[in-house]
Structures are given as C-alpha cells and as structure tokens.
CSV table of C-alpha atoms in Angstrom, one decimal:
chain,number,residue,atom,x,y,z
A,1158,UNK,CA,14.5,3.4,-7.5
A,1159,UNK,CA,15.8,0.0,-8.1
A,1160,UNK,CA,18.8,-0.7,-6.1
A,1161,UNK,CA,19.6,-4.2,-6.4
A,1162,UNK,CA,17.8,-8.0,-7.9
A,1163,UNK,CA,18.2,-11.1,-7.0
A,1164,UNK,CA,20.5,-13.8,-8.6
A,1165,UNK,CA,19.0,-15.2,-11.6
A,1166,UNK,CA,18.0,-18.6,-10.1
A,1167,UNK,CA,15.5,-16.6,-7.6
A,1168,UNK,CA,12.0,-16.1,-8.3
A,1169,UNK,CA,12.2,-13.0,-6.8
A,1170,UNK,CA,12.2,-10.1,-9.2
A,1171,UNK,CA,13.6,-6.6,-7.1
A,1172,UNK,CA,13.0,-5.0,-4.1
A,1173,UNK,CA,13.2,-1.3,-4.1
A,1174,UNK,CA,14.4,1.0,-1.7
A,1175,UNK,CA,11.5,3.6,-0.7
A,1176,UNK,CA,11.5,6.2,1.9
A,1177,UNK,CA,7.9,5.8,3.6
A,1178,UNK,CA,7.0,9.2,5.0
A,1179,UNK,CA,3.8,9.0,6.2
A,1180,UNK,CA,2.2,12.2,8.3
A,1181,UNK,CA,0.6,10.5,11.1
A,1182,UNK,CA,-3.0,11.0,12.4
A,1183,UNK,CA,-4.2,10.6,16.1
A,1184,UNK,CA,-7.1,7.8,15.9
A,1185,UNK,CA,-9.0,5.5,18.8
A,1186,UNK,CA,-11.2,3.1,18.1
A,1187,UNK,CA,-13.0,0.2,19.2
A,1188,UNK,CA,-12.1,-3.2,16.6
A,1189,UNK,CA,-14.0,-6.1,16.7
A,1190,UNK,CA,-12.5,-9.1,15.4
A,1191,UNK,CA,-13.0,-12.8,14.4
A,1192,UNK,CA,-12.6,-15.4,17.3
A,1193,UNK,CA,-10.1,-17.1,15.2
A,1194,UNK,CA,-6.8,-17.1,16.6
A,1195,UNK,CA,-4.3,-14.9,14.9
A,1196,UNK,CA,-1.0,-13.3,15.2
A,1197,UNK,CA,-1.1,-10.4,17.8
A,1198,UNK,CA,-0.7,-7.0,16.3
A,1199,UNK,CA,-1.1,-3.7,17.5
A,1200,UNK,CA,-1.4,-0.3,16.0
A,1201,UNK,CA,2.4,0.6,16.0
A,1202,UNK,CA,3.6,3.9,16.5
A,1203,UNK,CA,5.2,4.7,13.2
A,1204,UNK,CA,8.0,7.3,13.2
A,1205,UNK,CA,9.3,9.5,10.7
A,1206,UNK,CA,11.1,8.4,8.3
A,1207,UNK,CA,9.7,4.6,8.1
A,1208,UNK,CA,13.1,3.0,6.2
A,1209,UNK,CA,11.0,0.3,4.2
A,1210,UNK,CA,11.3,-1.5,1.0
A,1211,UNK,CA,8.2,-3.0,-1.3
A,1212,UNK,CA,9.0,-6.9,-1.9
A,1213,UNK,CA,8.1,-8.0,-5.3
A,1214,UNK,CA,8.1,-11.3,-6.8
A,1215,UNK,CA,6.4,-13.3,-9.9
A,1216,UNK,CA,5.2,-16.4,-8.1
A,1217,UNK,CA,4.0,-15.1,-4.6
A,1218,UNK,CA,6.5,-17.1,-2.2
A,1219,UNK,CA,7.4,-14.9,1.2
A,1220,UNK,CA,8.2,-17.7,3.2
A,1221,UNK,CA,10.7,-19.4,0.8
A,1222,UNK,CA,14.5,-19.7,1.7
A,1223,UNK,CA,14.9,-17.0,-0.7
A,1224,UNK,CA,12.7,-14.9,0.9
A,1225,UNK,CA,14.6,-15.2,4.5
A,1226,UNK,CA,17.9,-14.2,2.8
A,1227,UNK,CA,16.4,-11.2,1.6
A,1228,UNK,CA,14.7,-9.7,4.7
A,1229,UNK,CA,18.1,-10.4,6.6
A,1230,UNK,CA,19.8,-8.5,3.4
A,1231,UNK,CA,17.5,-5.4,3.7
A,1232,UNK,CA,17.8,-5.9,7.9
A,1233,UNK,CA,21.8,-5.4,7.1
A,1234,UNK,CA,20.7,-2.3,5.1
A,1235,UNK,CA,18.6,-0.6,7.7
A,1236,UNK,CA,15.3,-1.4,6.2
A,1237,UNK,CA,12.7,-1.7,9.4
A,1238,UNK,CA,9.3,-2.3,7.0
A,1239,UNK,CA,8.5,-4.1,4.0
A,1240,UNK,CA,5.3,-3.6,2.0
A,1241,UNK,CA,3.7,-7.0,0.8
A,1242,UNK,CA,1.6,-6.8,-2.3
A,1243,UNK,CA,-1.4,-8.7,-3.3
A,1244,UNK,CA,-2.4,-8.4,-6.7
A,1245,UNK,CA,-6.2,-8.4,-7.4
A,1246,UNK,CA,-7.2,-8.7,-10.8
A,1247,UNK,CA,-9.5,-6.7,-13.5
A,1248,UNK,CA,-10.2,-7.4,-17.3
A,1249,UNK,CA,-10.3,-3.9,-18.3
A,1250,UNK,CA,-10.1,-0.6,-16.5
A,1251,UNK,CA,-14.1,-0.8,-17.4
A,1252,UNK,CA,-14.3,-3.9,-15.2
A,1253,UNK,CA,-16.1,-4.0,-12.4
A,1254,UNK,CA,-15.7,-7.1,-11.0
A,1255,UNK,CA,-12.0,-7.8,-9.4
A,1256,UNK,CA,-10.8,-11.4,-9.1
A,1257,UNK,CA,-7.9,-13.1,-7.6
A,1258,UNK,CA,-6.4,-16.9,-7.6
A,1259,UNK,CA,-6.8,-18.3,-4.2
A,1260,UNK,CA,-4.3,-20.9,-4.4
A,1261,UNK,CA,-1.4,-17.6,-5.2
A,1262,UNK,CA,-2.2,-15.5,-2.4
A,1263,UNK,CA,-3.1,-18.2,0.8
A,1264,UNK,CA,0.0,-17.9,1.9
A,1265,UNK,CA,0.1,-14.4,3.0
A,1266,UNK,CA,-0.4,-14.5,6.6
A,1267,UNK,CA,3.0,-17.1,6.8
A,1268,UNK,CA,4.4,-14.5,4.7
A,1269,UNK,CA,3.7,-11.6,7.0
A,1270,UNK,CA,5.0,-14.0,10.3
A,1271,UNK,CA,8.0,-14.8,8.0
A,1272,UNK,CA,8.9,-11.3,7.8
A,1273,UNK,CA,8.0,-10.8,11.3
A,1274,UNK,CA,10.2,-13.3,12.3
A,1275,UNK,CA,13.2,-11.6,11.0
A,1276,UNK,CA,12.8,-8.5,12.7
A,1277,UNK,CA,10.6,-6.4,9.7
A,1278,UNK,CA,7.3,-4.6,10.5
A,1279,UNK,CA,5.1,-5.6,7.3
A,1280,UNK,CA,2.5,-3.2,5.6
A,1281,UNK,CA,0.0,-5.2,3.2
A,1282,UNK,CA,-0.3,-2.8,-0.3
A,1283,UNK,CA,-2.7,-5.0,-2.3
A,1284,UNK,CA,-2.8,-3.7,-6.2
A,1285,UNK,CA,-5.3,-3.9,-9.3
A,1286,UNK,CA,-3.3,-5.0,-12.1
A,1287,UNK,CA,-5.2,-5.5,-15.9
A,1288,UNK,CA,-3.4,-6.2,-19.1
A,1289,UNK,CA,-4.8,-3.0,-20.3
A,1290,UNK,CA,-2.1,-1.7,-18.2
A,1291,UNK,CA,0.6,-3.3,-20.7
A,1292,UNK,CA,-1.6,-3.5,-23.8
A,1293,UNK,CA,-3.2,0.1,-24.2
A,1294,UNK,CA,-1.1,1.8,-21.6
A,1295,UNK,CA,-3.5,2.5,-19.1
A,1296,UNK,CA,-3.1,2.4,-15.2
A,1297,UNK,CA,-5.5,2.4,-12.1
A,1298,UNK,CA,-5.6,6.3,-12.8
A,1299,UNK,CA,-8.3,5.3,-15.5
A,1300,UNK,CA,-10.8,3.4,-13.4
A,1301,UNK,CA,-13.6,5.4,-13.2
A,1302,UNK,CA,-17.8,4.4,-13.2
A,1303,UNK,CA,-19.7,7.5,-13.7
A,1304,UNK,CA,-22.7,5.4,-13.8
A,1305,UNK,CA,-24.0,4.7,-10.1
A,1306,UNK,CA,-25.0,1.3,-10.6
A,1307,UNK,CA,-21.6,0.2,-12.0
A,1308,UNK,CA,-19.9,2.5,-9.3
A,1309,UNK,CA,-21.5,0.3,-6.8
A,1310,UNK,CA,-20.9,-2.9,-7.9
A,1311,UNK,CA,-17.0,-1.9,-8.6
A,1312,UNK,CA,-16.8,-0.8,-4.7
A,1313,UNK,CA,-19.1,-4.3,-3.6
A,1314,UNK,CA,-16.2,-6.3,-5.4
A,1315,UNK,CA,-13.2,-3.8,-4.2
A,1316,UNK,CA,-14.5,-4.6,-0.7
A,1317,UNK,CA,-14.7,-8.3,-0.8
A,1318,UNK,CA,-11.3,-7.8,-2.6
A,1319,UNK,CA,-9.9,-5.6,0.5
A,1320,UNK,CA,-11.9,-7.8,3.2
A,1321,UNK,CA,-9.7,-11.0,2.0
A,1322,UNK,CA,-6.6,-9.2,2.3
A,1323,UNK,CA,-7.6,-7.5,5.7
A,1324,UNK,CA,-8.3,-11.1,6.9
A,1325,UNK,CA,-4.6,-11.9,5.6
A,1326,UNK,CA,-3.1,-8.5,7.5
A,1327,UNK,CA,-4.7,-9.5,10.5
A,1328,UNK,CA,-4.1,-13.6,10.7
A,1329,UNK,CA,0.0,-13.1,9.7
A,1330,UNK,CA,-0.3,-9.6,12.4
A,1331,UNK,CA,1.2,-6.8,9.9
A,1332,UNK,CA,1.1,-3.7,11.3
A,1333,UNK,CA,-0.3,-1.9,8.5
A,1334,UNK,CA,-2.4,-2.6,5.6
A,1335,UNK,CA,-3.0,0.5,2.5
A,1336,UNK,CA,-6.5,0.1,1.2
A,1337,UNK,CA,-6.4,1.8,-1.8
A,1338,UNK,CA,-3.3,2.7,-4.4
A,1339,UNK,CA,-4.0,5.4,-6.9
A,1340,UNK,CA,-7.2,5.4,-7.7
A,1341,UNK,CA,-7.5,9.5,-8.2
A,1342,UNK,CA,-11.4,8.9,-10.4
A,1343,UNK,CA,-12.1,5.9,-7.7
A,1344,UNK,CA,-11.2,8.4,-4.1
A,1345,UNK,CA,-13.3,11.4,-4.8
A,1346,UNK,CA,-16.5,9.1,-3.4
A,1347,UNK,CA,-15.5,9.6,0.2
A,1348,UNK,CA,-18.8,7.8,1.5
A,1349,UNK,CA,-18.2,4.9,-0.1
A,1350,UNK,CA,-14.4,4.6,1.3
A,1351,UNK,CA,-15.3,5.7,4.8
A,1352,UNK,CA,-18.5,2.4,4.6
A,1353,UNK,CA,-15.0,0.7,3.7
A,1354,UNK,CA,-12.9,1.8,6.3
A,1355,UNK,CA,-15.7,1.2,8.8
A,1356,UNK,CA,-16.1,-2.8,7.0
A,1357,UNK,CA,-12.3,-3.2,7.8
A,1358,UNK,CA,-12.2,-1.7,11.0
A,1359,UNK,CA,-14.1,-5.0,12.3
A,1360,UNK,CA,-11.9,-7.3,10.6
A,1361,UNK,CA,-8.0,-6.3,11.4
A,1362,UNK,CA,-6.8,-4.3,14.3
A,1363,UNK,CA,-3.7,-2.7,12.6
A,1364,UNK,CA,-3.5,0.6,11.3
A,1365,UNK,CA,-4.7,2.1,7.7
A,1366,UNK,CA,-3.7,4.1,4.6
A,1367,UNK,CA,-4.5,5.1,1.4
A,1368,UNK,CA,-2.1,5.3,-1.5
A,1369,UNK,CA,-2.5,8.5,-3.6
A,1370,UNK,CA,-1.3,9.3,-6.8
A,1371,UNK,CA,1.1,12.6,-5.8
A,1372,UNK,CA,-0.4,15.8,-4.2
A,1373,UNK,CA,-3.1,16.4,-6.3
A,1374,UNK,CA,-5.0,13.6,-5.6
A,1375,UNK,CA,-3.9,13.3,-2.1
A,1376,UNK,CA,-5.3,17.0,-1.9
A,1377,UNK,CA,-8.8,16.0,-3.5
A,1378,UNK,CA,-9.3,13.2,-0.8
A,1379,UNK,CA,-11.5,13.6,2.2
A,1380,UNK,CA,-11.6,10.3,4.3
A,1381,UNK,CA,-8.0,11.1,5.5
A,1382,UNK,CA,-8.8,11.7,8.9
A,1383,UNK,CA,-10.5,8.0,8.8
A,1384,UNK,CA,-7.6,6.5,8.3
A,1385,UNK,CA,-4.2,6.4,10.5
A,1386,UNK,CA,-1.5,7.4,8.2
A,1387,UNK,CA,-1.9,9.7,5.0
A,1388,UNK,CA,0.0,8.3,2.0
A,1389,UNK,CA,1.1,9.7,-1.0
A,1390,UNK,CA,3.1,7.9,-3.8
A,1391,UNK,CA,5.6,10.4,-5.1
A,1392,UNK,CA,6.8,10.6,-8.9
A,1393,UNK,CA,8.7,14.4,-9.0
A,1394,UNK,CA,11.1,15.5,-11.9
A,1395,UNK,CA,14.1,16.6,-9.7
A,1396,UNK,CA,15.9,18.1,-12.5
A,1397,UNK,CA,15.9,18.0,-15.9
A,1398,UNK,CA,19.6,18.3,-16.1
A,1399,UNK,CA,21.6,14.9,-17.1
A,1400,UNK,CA,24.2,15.3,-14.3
A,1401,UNK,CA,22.3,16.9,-11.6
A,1402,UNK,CA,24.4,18.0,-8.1
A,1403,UNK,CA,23.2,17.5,-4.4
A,1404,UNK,CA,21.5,21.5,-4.9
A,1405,UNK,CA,19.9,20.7,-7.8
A,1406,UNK,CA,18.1,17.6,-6.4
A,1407,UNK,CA,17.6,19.4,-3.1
A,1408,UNK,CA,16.0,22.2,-4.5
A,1409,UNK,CA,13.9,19.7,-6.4
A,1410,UNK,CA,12.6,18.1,-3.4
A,1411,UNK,CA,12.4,21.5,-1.6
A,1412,UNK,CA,8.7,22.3,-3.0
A,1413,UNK,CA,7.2,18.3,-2.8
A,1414,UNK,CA,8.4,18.4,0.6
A,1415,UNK,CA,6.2,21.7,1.3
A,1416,UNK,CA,3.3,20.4,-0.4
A,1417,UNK,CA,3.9,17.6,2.1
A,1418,UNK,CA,3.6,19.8,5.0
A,1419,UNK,CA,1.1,21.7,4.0
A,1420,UNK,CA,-1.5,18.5,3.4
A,1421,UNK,CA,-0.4,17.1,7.0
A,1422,UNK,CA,-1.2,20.5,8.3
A,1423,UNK,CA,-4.6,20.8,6.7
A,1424,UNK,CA,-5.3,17.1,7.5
A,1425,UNK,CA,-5.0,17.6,11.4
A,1426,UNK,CA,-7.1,20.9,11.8
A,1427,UNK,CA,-9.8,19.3,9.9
C-alpha cells in the first residue's frame, strides 16, 4: 500500500508501508568472512511484527539529503527496518545471464550505514527486473530453464549476482539480506539454493530469507530450514465489496493468517 511520495523535486519515488512478518527459525553457524574491514553486524533477533518499509528510488541515492529526511520521517512513523533494493538485470525472462551497472549500485554499503545511522535496521531485497515485465506483461514468476544446461548457467550468474550484493550487505552491516524474490519455477531446485546459501554463508554474517510468491509457493519450497527467516510476499483479495468494514477485512485475513501458521509450524518440525 502506498501511503505517501515524496515532493516532486525528490528523486525518490515512494516508500511503502509493509508489515514484515517473518516466522523465525533457530540457526548456528560458523561464517567466514573477508579480511576487509566492514561494518559490524550481527544476526539480530527479529521480533514479531518487524514495522518496516521497502525504499524505492529511480536513481539509486541512499545517502543523499533526501534520503536522511526520509528515514527520520518513517523513524517518526514507527518504522524500525527498511528494505534496500538492488536491481539486477535480464533481457528476457529466457535470459540467463543477469547484469547490473556498477557505477548505480557502489554505493550501497554508505547506503546501508546511512540508514544505520538513523536508527533503521536495513534488509538488502535485491530484484530481477526485464522490460518484458512492462512490454509483454510478464514477471519473475515466468523464469523458468527446463533445460539443465541453461538452468545452470542462470543459477552461475544469479550467484555472482547475489555474491555482489552479499558483499554490499556485509561491508554497510545490514542485518538482513533476502536472496531470492518470487521466483516460484526458479525455488523448486532446492540443491542449487542450499550450494547458494552455503556460497553466501562465507561472505556476510547477517541473517537470510527467501521472498516467495504467497503460500503456494512458500509451501513448495524446501531450503527453508537453511535460511533464518521464512518470507512470504502476500497479495490476498480481502473482500470484493467496494466499501468493506473492519469484519470484512478481518475475516479476509483470518484464513492467510492460518496458512501462515500452519507453514511456520511445518517449517520447525522438519
């Protein structure tokens, strides 16, 4: 839900209000990292309801004035997290190869300790984006590679893709980075994600998730227990009346909210 833009003069586009409701998963594990120095970060212990907001702009700029006046904004509002989002780049959903201009997206990690600086925990939510998405009306939901060979050079370029911005989560210190967002055709090869998770796990010390497109995929998936947090992007009809009450939304929610349950209870007794 859109809940408010910028003045016209900004570069900024909207932020949007979202309720991150993540159902948490107990994990340890050894990380090994670069001998670079970077910000410290450290798996956080993320309560329920995270109050977060994804930041969105055309002409990636988190450290601008802007920028500050904005996380103080949604600080006012109660927002605690913001979601940062790289956008990686495909010709086609039948692309395998995934691309990104260097010079857009270096300044992440001064991004993250931006953010940081003014109080906001930052999740990194890197994106594929493809003009087939505004030309032919398709979305991430049609990336799929039945053949092997192109199925494994997609996921050779999705991980040097995910290894860039893992290297930006862990340099600026966000607390959380999602390495995946709905990819329903893409998550049903749980080997290749976990070889992914594994690659990461080396390279940023913060907690993971995956993105999934509603229950149904987020059901289907199998690398949950992987990961830190299970993640599911949520897109319910409510009601189809025009002027809806409080009941009728409620009892909207009241079955996506079970589903919900149910998926974090399955996920921990696996």
């Amino acid at each position: 839900m859109v809940i408010s833009s910028h003045r016209a003069k900004s570069r900024w586009l909207v932020w949007c209000c979202l309720l991150l409701a993540p159902f948490i998963i107990s994990c340890t594990r050894d990380v090994r990292g670069s001998d670079a120095p970077v910000a410290k970060v450290m798996r956080p212990s993320l309560p329920y309801p995270l109050q977060g907001a994804t930041v969105a702009d055309d002409f990636p700029d988190y450290t601008s004035d802007d920028a500050a006046r904005l996380y103080d904004s949604l600080r006012g509002a109660g927002i605690e997290w913001i979601a940062i989002t790289p956008c990686g780049f495909i010709d086609s959903t039948f692309d395998t190869k995934i691309g990104w201009n260097e010079w857009s997206i270096r300044d992440y990690p001064k991004g993250i300790r931006t953010a940081r600086e003014h109080g906001l925990k930052v999740m990194i939510k890197p994106y594929l984006w493809s003009m087939d998405f505004w030309t032919k009306k398709r979305w991430t939901g049609d990336i799929r590679f039945d053949d092997s060979v192109q199925r494994a050079s997609w996921f050779r370029s999705y991980t040097t893709w995910m290894i860039q911005c893992a290297e930006y989560a862990r340099d600026g210190g966000a607390e959380l980075l999602c390495i995946g967002l709905e990819l329903p055709h893409m998550s049903v090869y749980a080997e290749q994600w976990k070889t992914l998770i594994d690659t990461l796990r080396t390279i940023y010390p913060g907690s993971l998730t995956y993105a999934s497109h509603g229950l149904d995929e987020a059901e289907s998936i199998t690398f949950w227990n992987d990961l830190d947090v299970v993640g599911v992007n949520i897109y319910p009809t409510l009601s189809r009346d025009d002027h809806p009450t409080d009941d009728d939304l409620g009892n909207g929610w009241r079955p996506v909210v079970d589903g919900l349950q149910k998926l974090s209870q399955s996920t921990i007794a696996r």
